[in-house]
Every structure is written in structure tokens, then in C-alpha cells.
Amino acid sequence: MRLRIMEKRGKLIVFEGGEGCGKTTQLQHTQQWLEQWLSDRGWLENAQPSFPIAAIASTREPGGTPLCQNIRQVLLTPDLEPMQDRTELLLYAADRAQHVAGYLQPLLAQSTLILCDRYTDSTVAYQGYGRGLDLDLIHQLNTIATQGLIPDLTLWLDLEVELGLARAQARGSRDRIEQADVAFHQRVRQGFMELHQAHPDRILRIDAAQPIDAVSQAIQTVLETKLTQWYAIPAICNP
Ligand code: T5A
């Protein structure tokens, strides 16, 4: 098998959505599927320097590095003192600054395909639309924290708020943000909707109300198209 190689930098694929939308489940399914898909094409295990994808990594925000894990703990623990909205915003920005510079950028420079559970759009949706903080301020903070790193693709797993909260609740105890009222989560969903409308090429909506396997299939269909575009894979040809 031989593939024509066009691109060497890694890619950042982000999973976004409201509470209980299934991001974590789908990110795991996607990683397994990607490893198989790339392996079937002779990538990964051969690890030849000319191949555009050296590895697949998964990560999340908040909490993508050991230091970020501590920030995540502070952000999501319910029984500390009431957290001010600006404190919350700055903690997410601090987590992101550490994650981007210390983890995402080095891996992207090594041609890694990264699957990330949440990124900047969550801050717009939760702190902007949900908490009502100034969207320009959030945009500035996102730019500072990311140094301009924009996802190559964002998969927005969209689901009715009540259904997502019920799923999250069925799974166990709720964290500090899951405990916010339904109106807050409705505004968050509206935020994702407007982001999707503003950036239709980058942010693709996936119907997350479907059964798990159907959601996985929808994601795989999108990724097959994107991977083929990004890496200009003409077809798998015989040696
Ligand atoms: N946040 C984050 C901000 O406010 N600002 C920011 O800038 C950032 C980055 C992060 C919290 O921080 C907030 C948002 C969050 O509140 P998190 O761990 O990412 O915390 O938060 P959650 O969204 O709550 O992530 P979860 O892991 O809790 O939920 P997921 O990933 O959406 O869902 P998942 O896959 O764990 O599934 C939940 C349950 O539903 C089932 C699963 O089996 C599981 O039990 N499920 C399905 N059931 C039926 N049909 C399907 N299709 C299903 N898919 C999954």
C-alpha cells in the first residue's frame, strides 16, 4: 500500500457539547476507530518519517496535564466557597494556556492527530452565553491562552438539555457546573448553536440524541472525508 503524503503538521479535532452529550464516549470510540482506519492504510505501525500522522493522542479541558488536573479539581469541586464568574473564566483560561503551550503545540509539531474533549468554544458557550460574561473579553482571553491555535475540526454533539442532564445524573454525582439550573444549560446550547452558525466549516453539528453506535457512525463519516481532504489520500493503491 502506498499513500501520497501532503501534510506533516498534526491536527486538532475537538469534541464539544452540553452536559451528558456523550463527548467522552465518542472520543474513546473515535480513537479506537482511527487507530484501525489508519492501520488499515499502513500508517502508524510503520511510523515512517514521511507519513503525516505519527501518533494519535487524546486529551481534555480542563485537566489535560498534571498541573491542569489541579485546576480542574478547583473548577469542578462543588463544596468550596461560591466561585465568582470571572474567577471561573480566568481558571479555564489558565488551564488552556498551560495545555496549549505544554501539551498541544509540542504534539502538533510532532505530527500527532489530537482528539480533545472541549476547547475554546466551551468557554464562549458556558462563560459567555451561560454566565453572561462579555464575549469580546472571552475572545481576547481565548486568543491569549491559545496563542491563536484554532481547531482543525470541531464536532458539536448536540442534544436536548434535559436529556443530557438526565444522562449525566444517571451516571452519578453532579459536578459544580452540572448543578447549574436548566436555563443556564439552555443558554449554553444556544451558544453552541450560534458558534456553529458563525463557523459552519469548522464546527459540524452531530445529532447526539441517536444511539451511541449511530453517533459514532456519523462522526466516522465526517472524519473519513476530512482525513482524505487534509492528507490528500487519493486512494489506497497496491504496492
Ligand atoms: N467548561 C469547560 C466550561 O464551563 N468552560 C470551559 O472553557 C471548559 C473547557 C468540564 C466542565 O467544565 C465546563 C463544562 C463542563 O461542565 P467535563 O468533564 O468535560 O467537565 O464535563 P461534561 O460535559 O459533564 O463531560 P462528561 O464526561 O460528564 O459528559 P460527556 O462527555 O458529554 O458524556 P459521556 O460520554 O460521559 O456520557 C454520559 C452518559 O451518557 C451515556 C454514557 O454511557 C454515560 O453514562 N451516553 C449515552 N446514552 C444514550 N445514548 C447515547 N448516544 C449516549 N452517549 C453517551
PDB file of C-alpha atoms and ligand atoms in Angstrom:
ATOM      1  CA  MET A   1       0.000   0.000   0.000  1.00  0.00           C
ATOM      2  CA  ARG A   2       1.282   3.455  -0.743  1.00  0.00           C
ATOM      3  CA  LEU A   3      -0.219   6.814   0.160  1.00  0.00           C
ATOM      4  CA  ARG A   4       0.641  10.171  -1.253  1.00  0.00           C
ATOM      5  CA  ILE A   5       1.697  12.474   1.565  1.00  0.00           C
ATOM      6  CA  MET A   6       0.926  16.197   1.504  1.00  0.00           C
ATOM      7  CA  GLU A   7       0.918  17.396   5.099  1.00  0.00           C
ATOM      8  CA  LYS A   8       3.249  16.967   8.062  1.00  0.00           C
ATOM      9  CA  ARG A   9       1.762  19.073  10.880  1.00  0.00           C
ATOM     10  CA  GLY A  10      -0.630  17.338  13.263  1.00  0.00           C
ATOM     11  CA  LYS A  11      -4.338  18.107  13.522  1.00  0.00           C
ATOM     12  CA  LEU A  12      -6.530  19.202  16.406  1.00  0.00           C
ATOM     13  CA  ILE A  13     -10.016  17.683  16.485  1.00  0.00           C
ATOM     14  CA  VAL A  14     -12.254  18.915  19.288  1.00  0.00           C
ATOM     15  CA  PHE A  15     -15.401  17.362  20.741  1.00  0.00           C
ATOM     16  CA  GLU A  16     -17.847  19.914  22.160  1.00  0.00           C
ATOM     17  CA  GLY A  17     -21.346  19.958  23.573  1.00  0.00           C
ATOM     18  CA  GLY A  18     -23.525  20.358  26.634  1.00  0.00           C
ATOM     19  CA  GLU A  19     -23.624  18.131  29.693  1.00  0.00           C
ATOM     20  CA  GLY A  20     -24.090  14.413  29.068  1.00  0.00           C
ATOM     21  CA  CYS A  21     -23.979  14.779  25.269  1.00  0.00           C
ATOM     22  CA  GLY A  22     -21.627  11.793  25.004  1.00  0.00           C
ATOM     23  CA  LYS A  23     -18.311  13.506  24.147  1.00  0.00           C
ATOM     24  CA  THR A  24     -16.198  11.278  26.307  1.00  0.00           C
ATOM     25  CA  THR A  25     -17.841   8.109  24.987  1.00  0.00           C
ATOM     26  CA  GLN A  26     -17.459   9.245  21.389  1.00  0.00           C
ATOM     27  CA  LEU A  27     -13.886  10.419  21.804  1.00  0.00           C
ATOM     28  CA  GLN A  28     -12.907   6.943  23.000  1.00  0.00           C
ATOM     29  CA  HIS A  29     -14.791   5.252  20.143  1.00  0.00           C
ATOM     30  CA  THR A  30     -13.187   7.639  17.662  1.00  0.00           C
ATOM     31  CA  GLN A  31      -9.680   6.937  18.904  1.00  0.00           C
ATOM     32  CA  GLN A  32     -10.180   3.190  18.510  1.00  0.00           C
ATOM     33  CA  TRP A  33     -11.735   3.591  15.082  1.00  0.00           C
ATOM     34  CA  LEU A  34      -8.976   5.968  13.912  1.00  0.00           C
ATOM     35  CA  GLU A  35      -6.227   3.604  15.000  1.00  0.00           C
ATOM     36  CA  GLN A  36      -7.831   0.847  12.958  1.00  0.00           C
ATOM     37  CA  TRP A  37      -8.573   3.096   9.976  1.00  0.00           C
ATOM     38  CA  LEU A  38      -5.005   4.367   9.797  1.00  0.00           C
ATOM     39  CA  SER A  39      -3.540   0.972  10.486  1.00  0.00           C
ATOM     40  CA  ASP A  40      -5.566  -0.494   7.598  1.00  0.00           C
ATOM     41  CA  ARG A  41      -3.821   2.032   5.366  1.00  0.00           C
ATOM     42  CA  GLY A  42      -0.383   1.105   6.577  1.00  0.00           C
ATOM     43  CA  TRP A  43       0.097   4.136   8.832  1.00  0.00           C
ATOM     44  CA  LEU A  44       1.045   4.299  12.499  1.00  0.00           C
ATOM     45  CA  GLU A  45       2.647   0.889  12.918  1.00  0.00           C
ATOM     46  CA  ASN A  46       5.161   1.552  10.156  1.00  0.00           C
ATOM     47  CA  ALA A  47       5.924   5.025  11.511  1.00  0.00           C
ATOM     48  CA  GLN A  48       7.986   6.009   8.510  1.00  0.00           C
ATOM     49  CA  PRO A  49       9.236   9.592   8.766  1.00  0.00           C
ATOM     50  CA  SER A  50       7.414  10.559   5.585  1.00  0.00           C
ATOM     51  CA  PHE A  51       3.992   9.605   6.959  1.00  0.00           C
ATOM     52  CA  PRO A  52       1.900  12.602   8.005  1.00  0.00           C
ATOM     53  CA  ILE A  53       0.444  11.154  11.205  1.00  0.00           C
ATOM     54  CA  ALA A  54       2.988   9.933  13.718  1.00  0.00           C
ATOM     55  CA  ALA A  55       0.551   9.145  16.522  1.00  0.00           C
ATOM     56  CA  ILE A  56      -2.943   9.703  17.909  1.00  0.00           C
ATOM     57  CA  ALA A  57      -3.412  11.334  21.305  1.00  0.00           C
ATOM     58  CA  SER A  58      -6.471  12.185  23.355  1.00  0.00           C
ATOM     59  CA  THR A  59      -6.783  14.883  25.970  1.00  0.00           C
ATOM     60  CA  ARG A  60      -9.324  17.174  27.603  1.00  0.00           C
ATOM     61  CA  GLU A  61     -10.011  20.616  29.006  1.00  0.00           C
ATOM     62  CA  PRO A  62      -9.929  21.304  31.813  1.00  0.00           C
ATOM     63  CA  GLY A  63      -7.371  18.807  33.093  1.00  0.00           C
ATOM     64  CA  GLY A  64      -5.101  17.856  30.190  1.00  0.00           C
ATOM     65  CA  THR A  65      -1.798  17.933  32.103  1.00  0.00           C
ATOM     66  CA  PRO A  66      -0.869  17.249  35.754  1.00  0.00           C
ATOM     67  CA  LEU A  67      -0.968  20.962  36.593  1.00  0.00           C
ATOM     68  CA  CYS A  68      -4.252  21.308  34.702  1.00  0.00           C
ATOM     69  CA  GLN A  69      -5.670  18.421  36.735  1.00  0.00           C
ATOM     70  CA  ASN A  70      -5.265  20.576  39.827  1.00  0.00           C
ATOM     71  CA  ILE A  71      -7.040  23.483  38.115  1.00  0.00           C
ATOM     72  CA  ARG A  72      -9.842  21.084  37.081  1.00  0.00           C
ATOM     73  CA  GLN A  73     -10.234  19.990  40.683  1.00  0.00           C
ATOM     74  CA  VAL A  74     -10.690  23.589  41.804  1.00  0.00           C
ATOM     75  CA  LEU A  75     -13.120  24.337  38.963  1.00  0.00           C
ATOM     76  CA  LEU A  76     -15.429  21.376  39.364  1.00  0.00           C
ATOM     77  CA  THR A  77     -15.472  20.719  43.119  1.00  0.00           C
ATOM     78  CA  PRO A  78     -18.885  21.862  44.389  1.00  0.00           C
ATOM     79  CA  ASP A  79     -18.253  22.346  48.089  1.00  0.00           C
ATOM     80  CA  LEU A  80     -15.664  25.132  48.054  1.00  0.00           C
ATOM     81  CA  GLU A  81     -16.795  28.757  48.569  1.00  0.00           C
ATOM     82  CA  PRO A  82     -19.057  30.197  45.812  1.00  0.00           C
ATOM     83  CA  MET A  83     -16.875  30.863  42.757  1.00  0.00           C
ATOM     84  CA  GLN A  84     -17.061  34.260  41.074  1.00  0.00           C
ATOM     85  CA  ASP A  85     -17.802  34.147  37.347  1.00  0.00           C
ATOM     86  CA  ARG A  86     -14.571  35.965  36.456  1.00  0.00           C
ATOM     87  CA  THR A  87     -12.569  33.619  38.653  1.00  0.00           C
ATOM     88  CA  GLU A  88     -14.100  30.711  36.739  1.00  0.00           C
ATOM     89  CA  LEU A  89     -13.290  32.337  33.396  1.00  0.00           C
ATOM     90  CA  LEU A  90      -9.672  33.001  34.359  1.00  0.00           C
ATOM     91  CA  LEU A  91      -9.179  29.476  35.678  1.00  0.00           C
ATOM     92  CA  TYR A  92     -10.381  27.998  32.370  1.00  0.00           C
ATOM     93  CA  ALA A  93      -8.023  30.385  30.565  1.00  0.00           C
ATOM     94  CA  ALA A  94      -5.120  29.372  32.810  1.00  0.00           C
ATOM     95  CA  ASP A  95      -5.848  25.700  32.211  1.00  0.00           C
ATOM     96  CA  ARG A  96      -5.894  26.320  28.463  1.00  0.00           C
ATOM     97  CA  ALA A  97      -2.688  28.361  28.387  1.00  0.00           C
ATOM     98  CA  GLN A  98      -0.853  25.536  30.133  1.00  0.00           C
ATOM     99  CA  HIS A  99      -2.449  22.845  27.988  1.00  0.00           C
ATOM    100  CA  VAL A 100      -1.789  24.552  24.648  1.00  0.00           C
ATOM    101  CA  ALA A 101       1.829  25.521  25.261  1.00  0.00           C
ATOM    102  CA  GLY A 102       2.805  22.496  27.316  1.00  0.00           C
ATOM    103  CA  TYR A 103       0.935  19.717  25.549  1.00  0.00           C
ATOM    104  CA  LEU A 104      -0.975  20.520  22.341  1.00  0.00           C
ATOM    105  CA  GLN A 105       1.625  22.569  20.483  1.00  0.00           C
ATOM    106  CA  PRO A 106       4.539  20.168  21.071  1.00  0.00           C
ATOM    107  CA  LEU A 107       2.440  17.203  19.933  1.00  0.00           C
ATOM    108  CA  LEU A 108       1.149  19.003  16.860  1.00  0.00           C
ATOM    109  CA  ALA A 109       4.736  19.831  15.944  1.00  0.00           C
ATOM    110  CA  GLN A 110       5.397  16.074  16.062  1.00  0.00           C
ATOM    111  CA  SER A 111       2.608  15.301  13.567  1.00  0.00           C
ATOM    112  CA  THR A 112       0.175  14.000  16.162  1.00  0.00           C
ATOM    113  CA  LEU A 113      -3.533  13.771  15.485  1.00  0.00           C
ATOM    114  CA  ILE A 114      -5.084  15.047  18.718  1.00  0.00           C
ATOM    115  CA  LEU A 115      -8.616  14.373  19.941  1.00  0.00           C
ATOM    116  CA  CYS A 116      -9.539  16.951  22.575  1.00  0.00           C
ATOM    117  CA  ASP A 117     -12.581  16.879  24.883  1.00  0.00           C
ATOM    118  CA  ARG A 118     -13.638  20.591  24.950  1.00  0.00           C
ATOM    119  CA  TYR A 119     -11.688  23.710  23.996  1.00  0.00           C
ATOM    120  CA  THR A 120     -12.335  27.430  23.391  1.00  0.00           C
ATOM    121  CA  ASP A 121     -15.949  27.083  22.221  1.00  0.00           C
ATOM    122  CA  SER A 122     -16.859  25.730  25.665  1.00  0.00           C
ATOM    123  CA  THR A 123     -15.682  28.996  27.203  1.00  0.00           C
ATOM    124  CA  VAL A 124     -17.782  31.013  24.776  1.00  0.00           C
ATOM    125  CA  ALA A 125     -20.834  28.802  25.403  1.00  0.00           C
ATOM    126  CA  TYR A 126     -20.532  28.358  29.201  1.00  0.00           C
ATOM    127  CA  GLN A 127     -18.901  31.568  30.445  1.00  0.00           C
ATOM    128  CA  GLY A 128     -20.201  33.781  27.607  1.00  0.00           C
ATOM    129  CA  TYR A 129     -23.740  32.587  26.932  1.00  0.00           C
ATOM    130  CA  GLY A 130     -24.232  30.670  30.184  1.00  0.00           C
ATOM    131  CA  ARG A 131     -22.766  33.132  32.708  1.00  0.00           C
ATOM    132  CA  GLY A 132     -23.310  36.222  30.582  1.00  0.00           C
ATOM    133  CA  LEU A 133     -19.696  37.430  30.589  1.00  0.00           C
ATOM    134  CA  ASP A 134     -18.539  39.753  27.839  1.00  0.00           C
ATOM    135  CA  LEU A 135     -17.921  37.847  24.588  1.00  0.00           C
ATOM    136  CA  ASP A 136     -15.154  40.210  23.429  1.00  0.00           C
ATOM    137  CA  LEU A 137     -13.308  39.687  26.691  1.00  0.00           C
ATOM    138  CA  ILE A 138     -13.658  35.912  26.273  1.00  0.00           C
ATOM    139  CA  HIS A 139     -12.381  36.124  22.724  1.00  0.00           C
ATOM    140  CA  GLN A 140      -9.320  38.081  23.895  1.00  0.00           C
ATOM    141  CA  LEU A 141      -8.622  35.609  26.687  1.00  0.00           C
ATOM    142  CA  ASN A 142      -9.016  32.657  24.328  1.00  0.00           C
ATOM    143  CA  THR A 143      -6.536  34.252  21.941  1.00  0.00           C
ATOM    144  CA  ILE A 144      -4.014  34.853  24.727  1.00  0.00           C
ATOM    145  CA  ALA A 145      -4.424  31.332  26.110  1.00  0.00           C
ATOM    146  CA  THR A 146      -4.230  29.552  22.754  1.00  0.00           C
ATOM    147  CA  GLN A 147      -1.668  31.806  21.070  1.00  0.00           C
ATOM    148  CA  GLY A 148      -4.009  31.602  18.100  1.00  0.00           C
ATOM    149  CA  LEU A 149      -4.311  27.806  17.929  1.00  0.00           C
ATOM    150  CA  ILE A 150      -7.695  27.091  16.306  1.00  0.00           C
ATOM    151  CA  PRO A 151      -9.063  23.544  15.945  1.00  0.00           C
ATOM    152  CA  ASP A 152      -8.905  21.977  12.505  1.00  0.00           C
ATOM    153  CA  LEU A 153     -12.320  20.481  13.175  1.00  0.00           C
ATOM    154  CA  THR A 154     -14.884  20.763  15.947  1.00  0.00           C
ATOM    155  CA  LEU A 155     -17.599  18.154  16.381  1.00  0.00           C
ATOM    156  CA  TRP A 156     -20.520  19.647  18.275  1.00  0.00           C
ATOM    157  CA  LEU A 157     -22.573  16.865  19.822  1.00  0.00           C
ATOM    158  CA  ASP A 158     -25.970  18.476  20.105  1.00  0.00           C
ATOM    159  CA  LEU A 159     -28.612  17.167  22.453  1.00  0.00           C
ATOM    160  CA  GLU A 160     -31.710  18.450  24.258  1.00  0.00           C
ATOM    161  CA  VAL A 161     -30.623  19.871  27.591  1.00  0.00           C
ATOM    162  CA  GLU A 162     -32.992  17.786  29.698  1.00  0.00           C
ATOM    163  CA  LEU A 163     -31.871  14.568  28.039  1.00  0.00           C
ATOM    164  CA  GLY A 164     -28.184  15.408  28.554  1.00  0.00           C
ATOM    165  CA  LEU A 165     -28.671  16.316  32.202  1.00  0.00           C
ATOM    166  CA  ALA A 166     -30.641  13.107  32.770  1.00  0.00           C
ATOM    167  CA  ARG A 167     -27.800  11.081  31.255  1.00  0.00           C
ATOM    168  CA  ALA A 168     -25.242  12.882  33.403  1.00  0.00           C
ATOM    169  CA  GLN A 169     -27.371  12.396  36.506  1.00  0.00           C
ATOM    170  CA  ALA A 170     -27.904   8.691  35.806  1.00  0.00           C
ATOM    171  CA  ARG A 171     -24.133   8.288  35.683  1.00  0.00           C
ATOM    172  CA  GLY A 172     -23.599   9.574  39.239  1.00  0.00           C
ATOM    173  CA  SER A 173     -22.997  12.698  41.310  1.00  0.00           C
ATOM    174  CA  ARG A 174     -23.050  16.049  39.513  1.00  0.00           C
ATOM    175  CA  ASP A 175     -20.083  18.442  39.458  1.00  0.00           C
ATOM    176  CA  ARG A 176     -20.310  22.172  40.244  1.00  0.00           C
ATOM    177  CA  ILE A 177     -21.246  23.216  36.697  1.00  0.00           C
ATOM    178  CA  GLU A 178     -23.674  20.349  36.092  1.00  0.00           C
ATOM    179  CA  GLN A 179     -25.527  21.627  39.167  1.00  0.00           C
ATOM    180  CA  ALA A 180     -26.402  24.944  37.453  1.00  0.00           C
ATOM    181  CA  ASP A 181     -30.082  25.397  36.573  1.00  0.00           C
ATOM    182  CA  VAL A 182     -31.704  24.267  33.325  1.00  0.00           C
ATOM    183  CA  ALA A 183     -31.931  27.844  31.990  1.00  0.00           C
ATOM    184  CA  PHE A 184     -28.143  28.107  32.242  1.00  0.00           C
ATOM    185  CA  HIS A 185     -27.698  24.935  30.195  1.00  0.00           C
ATOM    186  CA  GLN A 186     -30.271  26.171  27.637  1.00  0.00           C
ATOM    187  CA  ARG A 187     -28.170  29.307  27.127  1.00  0.00           C
ATOM    188  CA  VAL A 188     -25.060  27.132  26.756  1.00  0.00           C
ATOM    189  CA  ARG A 189     -26.786  25.144  23.997  1.00  0.00           C
ATOM    190  CA  GLN A 190     -27.826  28.389  22.306  1.00  0.00           C
ATOM    191  CA  GLY A 191     -24.173  29.466  22.468  1.00  0.00           C
ATOM    192  CA  PHE A 192     -23.008  26.333  20.675  1.00  0.00           C
ATOM    193  CA  MET A 193     -25.765  26.809  18.092  1.00  0.00           C
ATOM    194  CA  GLU A 194     -24.622  30.359  17.325  1.00  0.00           C
ATOM    195  CA  LEU A 195     -20.984  29.314  17.157  1.00  0.00           C
ATOM    196  CA  HIS A 196     -21.933  26.566  14.705  1.00  0.00           C
ATOM    197  CA  GLN A 197     -23.825  29.085  12.575  1.00  0.00           C
ATOM    198  CA  ALA A 198     -20.913  31.538  12.672  1.00  0.00           C
ATOM    199  CA  HIS A 199     -18.285  28.911  11.772  1.00  0.00           C
ATOM    200  CA  PRO A 200     -20.113  26.297   9.690  1.00  0.00           C
ATOM    201  CA  ASP A 201     -16.940  24.983   8.041  1.00  0.00           C
ATOM    202  CA  ARG A 202     -15.083  24.343  11.279  1.00  0.00           C
ATOM    203  CA  ILE A 203     -17.920  23.388  13.654  1.00  0.00           C
ATOM    204  CA  LEU A 204     -20.064  20.484  12.467  1.00  0.00           C
ATOM    205  CA  ARG A 205     -23.260  19.513  14.271  1.00  0.00           C
ATOM    206  CA  ILE A 206     -23.735  15.856  15.168  1.00  0.00           C
ATOM    207  CA  ASP A 207     -27.142  14.665  16.361  1.00  0.00           C
ATOM    208  CA  ALA A 208     -26.230  13.247  19.771  1.00  0.00           C
ATOM    209  CA  ALA A 209     -29.754  12.023  20.567  1.00  0.00           C
ATOM    210  CA  GLN A 210     -29.175   8.943  18.417  1.00  0.00           C
ATOM    211  CA  PRO A 211     -27.970   5.637  19.892  1.00  0.00           C
ATOM    212  CA  ILE A 212     -24.235   5.509  20.653  1.00  0.00           C
ATOM    213  CA  ASP A 213     -23.334   3.465  17.559  1.00  0.00           C
ATOM    214  CA  ALA A 214     -25.250   5.784  15.235  1.00  0.00           C
ATOM    215  CA  VAL A 215     -23.440   8.818  16.681  1.00  0.00           C
ATOM    216  CA  SER A 216     -20.112   7.023  16.196  1.00  0.00           C
ATOM    217  CA  GLN A 217     -21.012   6.254  12.590  1.00  0.00           C
ATOM    218  CA  ALA A 218     -21.885   9.889  11.899  1.00  0.00           C
ATOM    219  CA  ILE A 219     -18.537  11.010  13.326  1.00  0.00           C
ATOM    220  CA  GLN A 220     -16.619   8.418  11.307  1.00  0.00           C
ATOM    221  CA  THR A 221     -18.292   9.560   8.102  1.00  0.00           C
ATOM    222  CA  VAL A 222     -17.202  13.141   8.775  1.00  0.00           C
ATOM    223  CA  LEU A 223     -13.666  12.099   9.664  1.00  0.00           C
ATOM    224  CA  GLU A 224     -13.177   9.929   6.592  1.00  0.00           C
ATOM    225  CA  THR A 225     -13.992  12.939   4.443  1.00  0.00           C
ATOM    226  CA  LYS A 226     -11.765  15.295   6.431  1.00  0.00           C
ATOM    227  CA  LEU A 227      -8.778  12.964   6.604  1.00  0.00           C
ATOM    228  CA  THR A 228      -8.952  12.403   2.884  1.00  0.00           C
ATOM    229  CA  GLN A 229      -9.015  16.157   2.279  1.00  0.00           C
ATOM    230  CA  TRP A 230      -6.278  17.013   4.772  1.00  0.00           C
ATOM    231  CA  TYR A 231      -3.835  14.382   3.676  1.00  0.00           C
ATOM    232  CA  ALA A 232      -4.797  14.246   0.002  1.00  0.00           C
ATOM    233  CA  ILE A 233      -5.150  10.494   0.138  1.00  0.00           C
ATOM    234  CA  PRO A 234      -6.092   9.644  -3.452  1.00  0.00           C
ATOM    235  CA  ALA A 235      -6.953   6.035  -2.712  1.00  0.00           C
ATOM    236  CA  ILE A 236      -5.210   3.047  -1.298  1.00  0.00           C
ATOM    237  CA  CYS A 237      -3.176   1.662  -4.156  1.00  0.00           C
ATOM    238  CA  ASN A 238      -1.361  -1.611  -4.493  1.00  0.00           C
ATOM    239  CA  PRO A 239       2.397  -1.696  -3.921  1.00  0.00           C
TER     240      PRO A 239
HETATM  241  N1  T5A B   1     -16.362  24.059  30.977  1.00  0.00           N
HETATM  242  C1  T5A B   1     -15.317  23.519  30.286  1.00  0.00           C
HETATM  243  C2  T5A B   1     -16.601  25.441  30.982  1.00  0.00           C
HETATM  244  O1  T5A B   1     -17.513  25.916  31.645  1.00  0.00           O
HETATM  245  N2  T5A B   1     -15.768  26.235  30.250  1.00  0.00           N
HETATM  246  C3  T5A B   1     -14.704  25.749  29.538  1.00  0.00           C
HETATM  247  O2  T5A B   1     -13.954  26.535  28.904  1.00  0.00           O
HETATM  248  C4  T5A B   1     -14.464  24.327  29.558  1.00  0.00           C
HETATM  249  C5  T5A B   1     -13.310  23.753  28.793  1.00  0.00           C
HETATM  250  C6  T5A B   1     -15.959  20.093  32.205  1.00  0.00           C
HETATM  251  C7  T5A B   1     -16.973  21.096  32.740  1.00  0.00           C
HETATM  252  O3  T5A B   1     -16.389  22.365  32.576  1.00  0.00           O
HETATM  253  C8  T5A B   1     -17.216  23.193  31.797  1.00  0.00           C
HETATM  254  C9  T5A B   1     -18.109  22.272  31.023  1.00  0.00           C
HETATM  255  C10 T5A B   1     -18.261  21.088  31.943  1.00  0.00           C
HETATM  256  O4  T5A B   1     -19.348  21.364  32.807  1.00  0.00           O
HETATM  257  P1  T5A B   1     -16.394  17.655  31.572  1.00  0.00           P
HETATM  258  O5  T5A B   1     -15.857  16.527  32.302  1.00  0.00           O
HETATM  259  O6  T5A B   1     -15.942  17.916  30.206  1.00  0.00           O
HETATM  260  O7  T5A B   1     -16.228  18.859  32.586  1.00  0.00           O
HETATM  261  O8  T5A B   1     -17.953  17.763  31.576  1.00  0.00           O
HETATM  262  P2  T5A B   1     -19.084  17.028  30.913  1.00  0.00           P
HETATM  263  O9  T5A B   1     -19.587  17.672  29.719  1.00  0.00           O
HETATM  264  O10 T5A B   1     -20.055  16.931  32.036  1.00  0.00           O
HETATM  265  O11 T5A B   1     -18.453  15.657  30.442  1.00  0.00           O
HETATM  266  P3  T5A B   1     -18.910  14.302  30.837  1.00  0.00           P
HETATM  267  O12 T5A B   1     -17.796  13.350  30.650  1.00  0.00           O
HETATM  268  O13 T5A B   1     -19.509  14.357  32.199  1.00  0.00           O
HETATM  269  O14 T5A B   1     -20.081  14.038  29.815  1.00  0.00           O
HETATM  270  P4  T5A B   1     -19.991  13.680  28.278  1.00  0.00           P
HETATM  271  O15 T5A B   1     -18.595  13.516  27.881  1.00  0.00           O
HETATM  272  O16 T5A B   1     -20.809  14.605  27.487  1.00  0.00           O
HETATM  273  O17 T5A B   1     -20.776  12.320  28.216  1.00  0.00           O
HETATM  274  P5  T5A B   1     -20.336  10.812  28.433  1.00  0.00           P
HETATM  275  O18 T5A B   1     -19.763  10.275  27.220  1.00  0.00           O
HETATM  276  O19 T5A B   1     -19.554  10.717  29.689  1.00  0.00           O
HETATM  277  O20 T5A B   1     -21.769  10.185  28.603  1.00  0.00           O
HETATM  278  C11 T5A B   1     -22.601  10.499  29.694  1.00  0.00           C
HETATM  279  C12 T5A B   1     -23.531   9.303  29.963  1.00  0.00           C
HETATM  280  O21 T5A B   1     -24.414   9.159  28.866  1.00  0.00           O
HETATM  281  C13 T5A B   1     -24.250   7.865  28.255  1.00  0.00           C
HETATM  282  C14 T5A B   1     -22.896   7.364  28.711  1.00  0.00           C
HETATM  283  O22 T5A B   1     -22.850   5.965  28.728  1.00  0.00           O
HETATM  284  C15 T5A B   1     -22.773   7.980  30.095  1.00  0.00           C
HETATM  285  O23 T5A B   1     -23.402   7.194  31.048  1.00  0.00           O
HETATM  286  N3  T5A B   1     -24.346   8.066  26.809  1.00  0.00           N
HETATM  287  C16 T5A B   1     -25.427   7.756  26.076  1.00  0.00           C
HETATM  288  N4  T5A B   1     -26.608   7.222  26.403  1.00  0.00           N
HETATM  289  C17 T5A B   1     -27.505   7.062  25.392  1.00  0.00           C
HETATM  290  N5  T5A B   1     -27.279   7.402  24.089  1.00  0.00           N
HETATM  291  C18 T5A B   1     -26.108   7.928  23.727  1.00  0.00           C
HETATM  292  N6  T5A B   1     -25.887   8.269  22.446  1.00  0.00           N
HETATM  293  C19 T5A B   1     -25.123   8.136  24.748  1.00  0.00           C
HETATM  294  N7  T5A B   1     -23.862   8.649  24.740  1.00  0.00           N
HETATM  295  C20 T5A B   1     -23.411   8.605  25.990  1.00  0.00           C
END
